[in-house]
Amino acid sequence: MTLLDMETTSPGEDRQLVLAVRHGRGRTGGSTFADYLIQRTRRGGREIIVGDGDRRNATLAGFYPPGTEGGAHQPPSDQTPDVKDWIGQLVGKMVEERSSLIFDLGGGDQALAEFCRELSLSEFCASVGVAPLSIYMTGPEVEDFEHIVTIHRSKVFETERSMLVFNESLVRAGKTPRGAFDAIMERPEILELMETGMEIVVMPRIIHIAEVRKAGLGFYEAVEGKAGRDGKPLDPLKRFSIKTWLDRMEAQLSSGKFREWLP
């Protein structure tokens, strides 16, 4: 079975609606992981609303221009009251349209923290049949992991479903991914997180992501040989590289808990 034949691509598959929130510092690859989930969800024939709350570094809005079909939604400013109102509006849109929703709030969760202090977002999700999912992004630097632990302990968005994503693209040049996260795996906090049901995902390095972005293509479009902005598809080697990355991601996410957790 090839990537393009996998069951996750079957249109109309009945899945629970998901509210996914990305946590972590702004340089840990959260927007790339969110973009992958958006593409994967839509490729499977399922709806997902895109919320890009990082006005200063609006990565998802760059991939999904606001105002276009399926485009990202942005708050009117990066002021906390505006972002809180915007969160509430998109949550309402999620319920009304019966669509999953993903939030990329950048490196800060202050607006979300205040929103959840005023209204338990997780409890609200349970009341409307939506499954909340926390996505924690980290590189191999211990400081990145400690930031994740702080967010998790604060219970800003407390969920039964949570993922810790190790981003191999953040492994320093000249080093291999093998063993890069050993220092984190040896921390006692890992057991603390695992005891809450958190699952680990490894996001491999995407060697040719710059070429995919320059061509204005999605990951699946690149693999299928769709022409980019210059009217040409990526060459066979680059397409194979992206396909290998997608296959590795799908191998982790297409079974077990993740099959139920993801939008």
Short mmCIF file of C-alpha atoms in Angstrom, two decimals:
data_model
loop_
_atom_site.label_atom_id
_atom_site.label_comp_id
_atom_site.label_asym_id
_atom_site.label_seq_id
_atom_site.Cartn_x
_atom_site.Cartn_y
_atom_site.Cartn_z
CA MET A 1 0.00 0.00 0.00
CA THR A 2 1.34 3.42 -0.92
CA LEU A 3 0.80 6.68 0.89
CA LEU A 4 -1.78 7.78 -1.68
CA ASP A 5 -3.87 4.64 -1.06
CA MET A 6 -3.97 4.86 2.73
CA GLU A 7 -7.33 4.68 4.47
CA THR A 8 -6.89 8.13 6.02
CA THR A 9 -7.46 9.60 2.57
CA SER A 10 -10.93 8.08 2.20
CA PRO A 11 -13.45 10.89 1.73
CA GLY A 12 -16.38 11.11 4.10
CA GLU A 13 -14.94 8.93 6.85
CA ASP A 14 -16.93 9.46 10.05
CA ARG A 15 -14.65 11.03 12.65
CA GLN A 16 -15.26 12.92 15.87
CA LEU A 17 -14.78 16.66 15.61
CA VAL A 18 -11.54 17.88 17.18
CA LEU A 19 -10.39 21.18 18.65
CA ALA A 20 -6.59 21.07 18.38
CA VAL A 21 -4.38 23.66 20.06
CA ARG A 22 -0.67 23.93 19.37
CA HIS A 23 1.56 24.82 22.34
CA GLY A 24 5.24 25.64 22.49
CA ARG A 25 7.74 28.29 21.52
CA GLY A 26 7.28 29.96 18.17
CA ARG A 27 10.36 28.45 16.52
CA THR A 28 9.70 24.79 17.30
CA GLY A 29 7.93 23.85 14.06
CA GLY A 30 4.37 24.06 15.30
CA SER A 31 3.10 25.78 12.16
CA THR A 32 4.62 23.07 9.96
CA PHE A 33 2.99 20.33 12.02
CA ALA A 34 -0.33 22.20 12.02
CA ASP A 35 -0.09 22.65 8.24
CA TYR A 36 0.49 18.91 7.84
CA LEU A 37 -2.59 18.11 9.96
CA ILE A 38 -4.70 20.56 7.96
CA GLN A 39 -3.63 19.00 4.66
CA ARG A 40 -4.10 15.48 6.01
CA THR A 41 -7.58 16.27 7.32
CA ARG A 42 -8.80 17.92 4.15
CA ARG A 43 -7.30 15.22 1.97
CA GLY A 44 -9.48 12.77 3.91
CA GLY A 45 -12.59 14.75 2.96
CA ARG A 46 -13.04 16.23 6.44
CA GLU A 47 -13.57 19.89 7.31
CA ILE A 48 -11.21 21.88 9.51
CA ILE A 49 -11.17 25.59 10.36
CA VAL A 50 -7.74 27.23 10.53
CA GLY A 51 -7.10 29.77 13.29
CA ASP A 52 -3.78 31.65 13.03
CA GLY A 53 -3.52 33.80 16.12
CA ASP A 54 0.09 34.89 15.63
CA ARG A 55 -0.25 38.30 13.99
CA ARG A 56 3.50 38.96 14.12
CA ASN A 57 4.47 35.75 12.36
CA ALA A 58 1.34 34.65 10.53
CA THR A 59 2.70 31.46 8.97
CA LEU A 60 -0.57 29.57 8.49
CA ALA A 61 -2.25 32.67 7.08
CA GLY A 62 0.54 32.72 4.51
CA PHE A 63 -0.22 29.15 3.50
CA TYR A 64 -4.01 29.65 3.65
CA PRO A 65 -4.74 33.28 2.72
CA PRO A 66 -7.63 34.79 4.71
CA GLY A 67 -10.72 35.45 2.64
CA THR A 68 -10.12 32.51 0.30
CA GLU A 69 -11.94 29.19 0.44
CA GLY A 70 -10.56 27.28 3.40
CA GLY A 71 -8.40 30.28 4.31
CA ALA A 72 -7.07 30.99 7.78
CA HIS A 73 -8.86 33.25 10.25
CA GLN A 74 -6.90 35.90 12.16
CA PRO A 75 -7.74 38.15 15.12
CA PRO A 76 -7.99 41.89 14.35
CA SER A 77 -4.91 42.57 16.51
CA ASP A 78 -2.52 40.81 18.86
CA GLN A 79 -4.07 42.50 21.91
CA THR A 80 -5.33 39.96 24.43
CA PRO A 81 -8.98 41.14 24.46
CA ASP A 82 -9.15 40.93 20.65
CA VAL A 83 -7.57 37.48 20.61
CA LYS A 84 -9.97 36.24 23.32
CA ASP A 85 -12.97 37.47 21.36
CA TRP A 86 -11.58 35.86 18.22
CA ILE A 87 -11.08 32.52 19.99
CA GLY A 88 -14.71 32.61 21.10
CA GLN A 89 -15.93 33.44 17.59
CA LEU A 90 -14.03 30.54 16.00
CA VAL A 91 -15.18 28.10 18.68
CA GLY A 92 -18.74 29.17 17.90
CA LYS A 93 -18.09 28.73 14.18
CA MET A 94 -16.75 25.24 14.89
CA VAL A 95 -19.98 24.26 16.64
CA GLU A 96 -22.31 25.87 14.12
CA GLU A 97 -20.57 24.38 11.08
CA ARG A 98 -19.78 21.03 12.76
CA SER A 99 -16.17 21.30 11.71
CA SER A 100 -12.91 20.55 13.46
CA LEU A 101 -10.75 23.54 14.41
CA ILE A 102 -7.02 24.04 14.86
CA PHE A 103 -5.47 26.98 16.70
CA ASP A 104 -1.88 28.10 16.15
CA LEU A 105 -1.46 30.90 18.67
CA GLY A 106 2.27 31.37 18.20
CA GLY A 107 4.63 31.26 21.15
CA GLY A 108 2.25 32.75 23.71
CA ASP A 109 -0.84 31.34 25.37
CA GLN A 110 -1.86 34.36 27.47
CA ALA A 111 -5.12 34.99 25.61
CA LEU A 112 -6.02 31.30 25.71
CA ALA A 113 -5.18 31.15 29.43
CA GLU A 114 -7.48 34.06 30.19
CA PHE A 115 -10.20 32.65 27.96
CA CYS A 116 -10.07 29.29 29.74
CA ARG A 117 -10.11 30.92 33.18
CA GLU A 118 -13.39 32.57 32.24
CA LEU A 119 -14.82 29.54 30.44
CA SER A 120 -13.58 25.95 30.70
CA LEU A 121 -12.95 25.28 27.03
CA SER A 122 -12.41 21.56 27.58
CA GLU A 123 -15.73 21.20 29.43
CA PHE A 124 -17.48 23.20 26.72
CA CYS A 125 -16.04 20.88 24.06
CA ALA A 126 -17.36 17.86 25.95
CA SER A 127 -20.83 19.44 26.07
CA VAL A 128 -20.98 19.86 22.28
CA GLY A 129 -19.38 16.58 21.23
CA VAL A 130 -15.95 17.94 20.32
CA ALA A 131 -12.71 16.25 21.43
CA PRO A 132 -10.01 18.69 22.63
CA LEU A 133 -6.42 17.87 21.67
CA SER A 134 -3.22 19.53 22.91
CA ILE A 135 -0.16 19.46 20.65
CA TYR A 136 3.12 20.27 22.39
CA MET A 137 6.09 21.03 20.12
CA THR A 138 9.72 20.76 21.17
CA GLY A 139 13.18 20.54 19.71
CA PRO A 140 16.06 18.73 21.42
CA GLU A 141 16.98 21.73 23.58
CA VAL A 142 16.06 21.13 27.22
CA GLU A 143 14.84 24.73 27.51
CA ASP A 144 12.17 24.03 24.89
CA PHE A 145 11.01 21.00 26.83
CA GLU A 146 10.96 22.86 30.14
CA HIS A 147 8.71 25.47 28.51
CA ILE A 148 6.33 22.65 27.52
CA VAL A 149 6.31 21.27 31.06
CA THR A 150 5.46 24.71 32.44
CA ILE A 151 2.53 25.09 30.03
CA HIS A 152 1.25 21.59 30.81
CA ARG A 153 1.43 22.13 34.56
CA SER A 154 -0.42 25.45 34.24
CA LYS A 155 -3.41 23.51 32.86
CA VAL A 156 -4.19 26.34 30.47
CA PHE A 157 -6.06 23.97 28.18
CA GLU A 158 -6.42 20.73 30.13
CA THR A 159 -7.17 17.78 27.86
CA GLU A 160 -7.21 14.00 28.14
CA ARG A 161 -5.66 13.79 24.66
CA SER A 162 -2.22 15.30 24.21
CA MET A 163 0.79 14.81 21.94
CA LEU A 164 4.44 15.67 22.49
CA VAL A 165 6.06 16.23 19.09
CA PHE A 166 9.83 15.91 18.79
CA ASN A 167 10.90 17.99 15.80
CA GLU A 168 14.03 16.50 14.24
CA SER A 169 14.40 19.54 11.97
CA LEU A 170 15.68 21.43 15.02
CA VAL A 171 18.62 19.08 15.56
CA ARG A 172 21.75 21.18 15.13
CA ALA A 173 23.67 21.03 11.86
CA GLY A 174 26.34 18.35 11.88
CA LYS A 175 24.44 16.11 14.27
CA THR A 176 22.13 13.22 13.46
CA PRO A 177 18.62 12.86 14.93
CA ARG A 178 19.64 9.58 16.56
CA GLY A 179 19.97 10.22 20.27
CA ALA A 180 19.24 13.95 19.91
CA PHE A 181 16.30 13.74 22.30
CA ASP A 182 17.94 11.42 24.84
CA ALA A 183 18.51 14.28 27.28
CA ILE A 184 14.79 15.01 27.28
CA MET A 185 13.78 11.35 27.51
CA GLU A 186 15.98 11.02 30.61
CA ARG A 187 14.23 13.88 32.39
CA PRO A 188 11.89 12.84 35.24
CA GLU A 189 9.23 15.18 33.83
CA ILE A 190 8.77 12.77 30.90
CA LEU A 191 7.22 10.22 33.25
CA GLU A 192 5.01 12.94 34.68
CA LEU A 193 3.70 13.74 31.20
CA MET A 194 3.34 10.11 30.15
CA GLU A 195 1.28 9.38 33.27
CA THR A 196 -1.30 11.89 32.03
CA GLY A 197 -1.68 9.89 28.81
CA MET A 198 0.53 12.06 26.62
CA GLU A 199 1.85 10.29 23.51
CA ILE A 200 5.13 11.02 21.72
CA VAL A 201 5.38 11.65 17.97
CA VAL A 202 8.63 12.17 16.08
CA MET A 203 8.43 14.63 13.20
CA PRO A 204 11.34 13.77 10.87
CA ARG A 205 13.44 16.42 9.22
CA ILE A 206 11.88 17.61 5.95
CA ILE A 207 14.90 17.94 3.69
CA HIS A 208 13.21 19.70 0.76
CA ILE A 209 10.54 21.75 2.54
CA ALA A 210 12.03 25.02 1.22
CA GLU A 211 11.46 23.86 -2.35
CA VAL A 212 7.88 22.83 -1.56
CA ARG A 213 7.15 26.24 -0.03
CA LYS A 214 8.81 28.11 -2.90
CA ALA A 215 6.69 26.17 -5.39
CA GLY A 216 3.52 27.07 -3.45
CA LEU A 217 2.56 23.41 -3.14
CA GLY A 218 1.12 21.28 -0.37
CA PHE A 219 2.97 18.14 0.68
CA TYR A 220 0.57 15.79 -1.09
CA GLU A 221 0.45 17.98 -4.19
CA ALA A 222 4.24 17.87 -4.39
CA VAL A 223 4.28 14.06 -4.15
CA GLU A 224 1.63 13.74 -6.87
CA GLY A 225 3.70 15.84 -9.30
CA LYS A 226 1.46 18.90 -9.40
CA ALA A 227 3.05 21.90 -11.11
CA GLY A 228 4.31 24.67 -8.85
CA ARG A 229 4.40 28.43 -9.36
CA ASP A 230 6.99 28.08 -12.11
CA GLY A 231 4.77 25.67 -14.02
CA LYS A 232 6.92 22.66 -13.22
CA PRO A 233 6.62 19.84 -10.66
CA LEU A 234 9.39 19.09 -8.22
CA ASP A 235 11.96 16.70 -9.60
CA PRO A 236 11.56 12.96 -8.85
CA LEU A 237 14.19 12.92 -6.09
CA LYS A 238 12.54 15.76 -4.18
CA ARG A 239 9.09 14.18 -4.62
CA PHE A 240 10.46 10.89 -3.25
CA SER A 241 11.97 12.74 -0.29
CA ILE A 242 8.64 14.37 0.60
CA LYS A 243 6.78 11.08 0.10
CA THR A 244 9.19 9.34 2.47
CA TRP A 245 8.52 12.03 5.08
CA LEU A 246 4.75 11.67 4.64
CA ASP A 247 4.99 7.88 4.89
CA ARG A 248 6.93 8.15 8.15
CA MET A 249 4.38 10.56 9.57
CA GLU A 250 1.46 8.41 8.46
CA ALA A 251 3.01 5.27 9.93
CA GLN A 252 2.88 6.94 13.35
CA LEU A 253 -0.51 8.61 13.10
CA SER A 254 -2.73 6.17 11.20
CA SER A 255 -3.29 3.64 13.97
CA GLY A 256 -3.87 3.30 17.69
CA LYS A 257 -4.91 6.33 19.70
CA PHE A 258 -3.94 8.80 17.01
CA ARG A 259 -6.50 7.42 14.62
CA GLU A 260 -9.19 8.44 17.12
CA TRP A 261 -7.52 11.62 18.28
CA LEU A 262 -6.79 13.47 15.04
CA PRO A 263 -9.32 15.45 13.02
#
